[in-house]
mmCIF file of C-alpha atoms in Angstrom:
data_model
loop_
_atom_site.group_PDB
_atom_site.id
_atom_site.type_symbol
_atom_site.label_atom_id
_atom_site.label_comp_id
_atom_site.label_asym_id
_atom_site.label_seq_id
_atom_site.Cartn_x
_atom_site.Cartn_y
_atom_site.Cartn_z
ATOM 1 C CA MET A 22 29.289 2.879 51.960
ATOM 2 C CA GLN A 23 27.179 2.313 55.332
ATOM 3 C CA ALA A 24 24.108 0.457 55.263
ATOM 4 C CA GLY A 25 20.789 2.590 54.755
ATOM 5 C CA THR A 26 22.527 5.138 52.759
ATOM 6 C CA THR A 27 21.082 5.886 49.148
ATOM 7 C CA THR A 28 22.976 5.451 45.906
ATOM 8 C CA GLN A 29 23.971 8.516 43.880
ATOM 9 C CA ALA A 30 24.155 8.941 40.305
ATOM 10 C CA PRO A 31 27.547 10.112 38.822
ATOM 11 C CA THR A 32 26.145 13.571 38.724
ATOM 12 C CA GLY A 33 25.538 13.638 42.422
ATOM 13 C CA MET A 34 21.665 13.367 42.115
ATOM 14 C CA LEU A 35 19.788 10.736 43.663
ATOM 15 C CA MET A 36 17.915 8.422 41.674
ATOM 16 C CA PRO A 37 14.608 7.029 42.827
ATOM 17 C CA ARG A 38 13.846 3.536 41.350
ATOM 18 C CA TRP A 39 9.854 3.973 41.132
ATOM 19 C CA PRO A 40 9.987 5.794 37.833
ATOM 20 C CA LEU A 41 12.052 3.140 36.313
ATOM 21 C CA PHE A 42 9.796 0.596 37.399
ATOM 22 C CA GLY A 43 6.739 2.714 36.200
ATOM 23 C CA MET A 44 8.102 3.221 32.591
ATOM 24 C CA ALA A 45 8.843 -0.676 32.421
ATOM 25 C CA ALA A 46 5.441 -1.300 33.442
ATOM 26 C CA LEU A 47 4.018 1.109 30.835
ATOM 27 C CA ALA A 48 6.288 -0.215 28.215
ATOM 28 C CA LEU A 49 5.282 -3.946 28.737
ATOM 29 C CA SER A 50 1.373 -3.014 28.994
ATOM 30 C CA ALA A 51 1.650 -1.071 25.653
ATOM 31 C CA LEU A 52 3.080 -4.757 24.256
ATOM 32 C CA ALA A 53 0.631 -6.567 25.882
ATOM 33 C CA ILE A 54 -2.427 -4.280 24.489
ATOM 34 C CA ALA A 55 -0.845 -4.267 20.991
ATOM 35 C CA SER A 56 -0.461 -7.910 20.885
ATOM 36 C CA PHE A 57 -3.970 -8.600 22.154
ATOM 37 C CA ALA A 58 -5.321 -6.457 19.662
ATOM 38 C CA ARG A 59 -3.334 -8.112 16.986
ATOM 39 C CA THR A 60 -4.523 -11.274 17.714
ATOM 40 C CA THR A 61 -8.164 -10.919 18.400
ATOM 41 C CA GLY A 62 -8.723 -8.052 15.656
ATOM 42 C CA ILE A 63 -10.087 -5.656 17.912
ATOM 43 C CA GLY A 64 -9.521 -2.227 16.707
ATOM 44 C CA VAL A 65 -8.842 -3.056 13.266
ATOM 45 C CA THR A 66 -10.169 -0.268 10.554
ATOM 46 C CA GLY A 67 -10.314 -0.795 7.172
ATOM 47 C CA VAL A 68 -12.757 -0.318 4.080
ATOM 48 C CA PRO A 69 -15.229 -3.229 4.032
ATOM 49 C CA GLU A 70 -15.127 -5.438 0.747
ATOM 50 C CA SER A 71 -17.104 -4.075 -1.708
ATOM 51 C CA PRO A 72 -18.014 -5.941 -5.211
ATOM 52 C CA ALA A 73 -16.575 -4.668 -8.636
ATOM 53 C CA VAL A 74 -19.063 -2.978 -10.914
ATOM 54 C CA ALA A 75 -16.633 -1.988 -13.526
ATOM 55 C CA ALA A 76 -13.351 -3.731 -14.439
ATOM 56 C CA VAL A 77 -10.811 -3.741 -17.189
ATOM 57 C CA ASP A 78 -7.328 -5.750 -17.498
ATOM 58 C CA LEU A 79 -4.749 -3.457 -18.380
ATOM 59 C CA VAL A 80 -0.875 -4.262 -19.786
ATOM 60 C CA PHE A 81 1.580 -1.532 -19.133
ATOM 61 C CA ALA A 82 4.973 -1.630 -21.331
ATOM 62 C CA ASP A 83 8.070 0.494 -21.320
ATOM 63 C CA HIS A 84 9.416 1.681 -24.571
ATOM 64 C CA ASP A 85 13.165 2.330 -25.387
ATOM 65 C CA ASP A 86 12.622 6.037 -25.880
ATOM 66 C CA GLY A 87 11.290 6.156 -22.175
ATOM 67 C CA SER A 88 7.679 6.310 -22.672
ATOM 68 C CA ALA A 89 5.068 3.767 -21.807
ATOM 69 C CA SER A 90 1.888 2.425 -23.253
ATOM 70 C CA VAL A 91 -1.383 1.187 -21.836
ATOM 71 C CA SER A 92 -3.464 -1.651 -23.319
ATOM 72 C CA ASP A 93 -6.240 -3.761 -22.609
ATOM 73 C CA ALA A 94 -5.832 -7.380 -22.342
ATOM 74 C CA SER A 95 -6.789 -7.600 -26.097
ATOM 75 C CA GLY A 96 -4.019 -5.512 -27.014
ATOM 76 C CA ARG A 97 -5.959 -2.210 -28.073
ATOM 77 C CA ARG A 98 -3.909 0.580 -27.013
ATOM 78 C CA LEU A 99 -5.793 2.817 -24.445
ATOM 79 C CA ALA A 100 -3.058 5.762 -23.805
ATOM 80 C CA THR A 101 0.761 6.281 -24.585
ATOM 81 C CA LEU A 102 2.332 8.155 -21.555
ATOM 82 C CA PRO A 103 4.852 10.534 -22.701
ATOM 83 C CA VAL A 104 8.508 10.407 -20.935
ATOM 84 C CA SER A 105 8.657 12.383 -17.808
ATOM 85 C CA THR A 106 4.482 12.176 -17.468
ATOM 86 C CA GLU A 107 1.801 10.216 -15.449
ATOM 87 C CA GLY A 108 3.939 9.994 -12.267
ATOM 88 C CA PHE A 109 1.489 8.238 -10.263
ATOM 89 C CA ILE A 110 0.595 5.604 -12.983
ATOM 90 C CA ARG A 111 4.336 5.020 -13.215
ATOM 91 C CA GLY A 112 4.774 4.769 -9.593
ATOM 92 C CA ALA A 113 1.653 2.285 -8.842
ATOM 93 C CA THR A 114 2.652 0.064 -11.303
ATOM 94 C CA ARG A 115 6.150 0.054 -10.620
ATOM 95 C CA ALA A 116 5.323 -1.090 -6.816
ATOM 96 C CA LEU A 117 3.387 -4.258 -8.282
ATOM 97 C CA VAL A 118 5.914 -5.021 -11.114
ATOM 98 C CA ARG A 119 8.664 -4.976 -8.101
ATOM 99 C CA ASP A 120 6.788 -7.595 -6.730
ATOM 100 C CA ARG A 121 6.617 -9.629 -9.618
ATOM 101 C CA LYS A 122 10.114 -9.471 -10.254
ATOM 102 C CA ARG A 123 11.222 -10.469 -6.481
ATOM 103 C CA LEU A 124 9.042 -13.633 -7.207
ATOM 104 C CA GLY A 125 9.972 -14.308 -10.670
ATOM 105 C CA ILE A 126 6.864 -13.587 -12.343
ATOM 106 C CA GLY A 127 6.928 -12.242 -15.874
ATOM 107 C CA PRO A 128 4.314 -9.482 -17.438
ATOM 108 C CA GLU A 129 2.366 -12.126 -18.962
ATOM 109 C CA THR A 130 -0.649 -11.641 -16.771
ATOM 110 C CA PRO A 131 -2.214 -8.102 -17.018
ATOM 111 C CA PHE A 132 -3.372 -6.088 -13.929
ATOM 112 C CA ARG A 133 -6.638 -5.474 -12.881
ATOM 113 C CA LEU A 134 -8.310 -2.182 -12.469
ATOM 114 C CA GLU A 135 -11.736 -2.387 -10.724
ATOM 115 C CA ARG A 136 -14.487 0.121 -9.699
ATOM 116 C CA ARG A 137 -16.108 -0.953 -6.724
ATOM 117 C CA ALA A 138 -19.788 -0.571 -5.746
ATOM 118 C CA ASN A 139 -18.605 1.847 -2.902
ATOM 119 C CA GLY A 140 -17.120 3.935 -5.738
ATOM 120 C CA ARG A 141 -13.509 3.204 -4.918
ATOM 121 C CA LEU A 142 -10.811 2.415 -7.241
ATOM 122 C CA SER A 143 -8.345 -0.574 -6.957
ATOM 123 C CA LEU A 144 -5.422 -1.913 -9.119
ATOM 124 C CA SER A 145 -4.529 -5.355 -8.081
ATOM 125 C CA ASP A 146 -2.267 -8.031 -9.625
ATOM 126 C CA PRO A 147 -3.755 -11.253 -10.107
ATOM 127 C CA ALA A 148 -0.198 -13.084 -10.144
ATOM 128 C CA THR A 149 0.912 -12.147 -6.822
ATOM 129 C CA GLY A 150 -2.131 -10.982 -4.771
ATOM 130 C CA GLY A 151 -1.157 -7.609 -4.365
ATOM 131 C CA ARG A 152 -3.538 -4.612 -4.563
ATOM 132 C CA ILE A 153 -3.162 -0.892 -4.556
ATOM 133 C CA GLU A 154 -6.339 1.120 -3.172
ATOM 134 C CA LEU A 155 -5.829 4.116 -5.602
ATOM 135 C CA ASP A 156 -8.447 6.406 -3.954
ATOM 136 C CA ALA A 157 -6.036 6.511 -0.903
ATOM 137 C CA PHE A 158 -3.897 8.890 -2.957
ATOM 138 C CA GLY A 159 -6.310 11.611 -3.738
ATOM 139 C CA PRO A 160 -8.790 12.268 -6.616
ATOM 140 C CA SER A 161 -6.455 13.463 -9.208
ATOM 141 C CA ASN A 162 -4.302 10.351 -8.799
ATOM 142 C CA SER A 163 -7.215 7.970 -8.770
ATOM 143 C CA GLY A 164 -8.675 9.818 -11.860
ATOM 144 C CA ALA A 165 -5.500 9.064 -13.555
ATOM 145 C CA PHE A 166 -6.534 5.485 -13.718
ATOM 146 C CA ALA A 167 -10.180 5.916 -13.609
ATOM 147 C CA ARG A 168 -10.038 7.087 -17.345
ATOM 148 C CA PHE A 169 -9.125 3.369 -18.387
ATOM 149 C CA LEU A 170 -12.380 1.781 -17.176
ATOM 150 C CA PRO A 171 -15.327 1.272 -19.465
ATOM 151 C CA ALA A 172 -17.714 4.220 -19.820
ATOM 152 C CA GLN A 173 -20.677 2.325 -19.034
ATOM 153 C CA GLY A 174 -19.667 0.358 -16.084
ATOM 154 C CA GLY A 175 -19.242 -3.067 -17.779
ATOM 155 C CA ARG A 176 -16.741 -5.517 -17.494
ATOM 156 C CA SER A 177 -14.001 -5.690 -19.805
#
């Protein structure tokens, strides 16, 4: 190969280097911007914290026949969920229970369902600190939980 000749790719095409440098610069710029935003909080979106205006502590229990029950913290049964029904309630609580099992925490502490002043519903686990914003899953799914809240918006 003589000095001053260009390098050819295996297919016989010339490969200019400036696009490779441009792609590398673009990738590094994206990483730098994402790191800056992550550390400074610029561009973070979310729902502002709002105080609870109604709350109830709930205990979910599975039964041998495949059904489940929902009770308040005093033990009063609020609902029985027959087999293969209420999939969203079962799925949401399953996610929180999975965290409890991973941390070796039992079912002693009830979950907390809250309606916030901004109208949003959340299901939280005081034992793990986990929380699910139920409104993110649509009105019919959040409505499945809303029926367990006190009617007058009081605390239970």
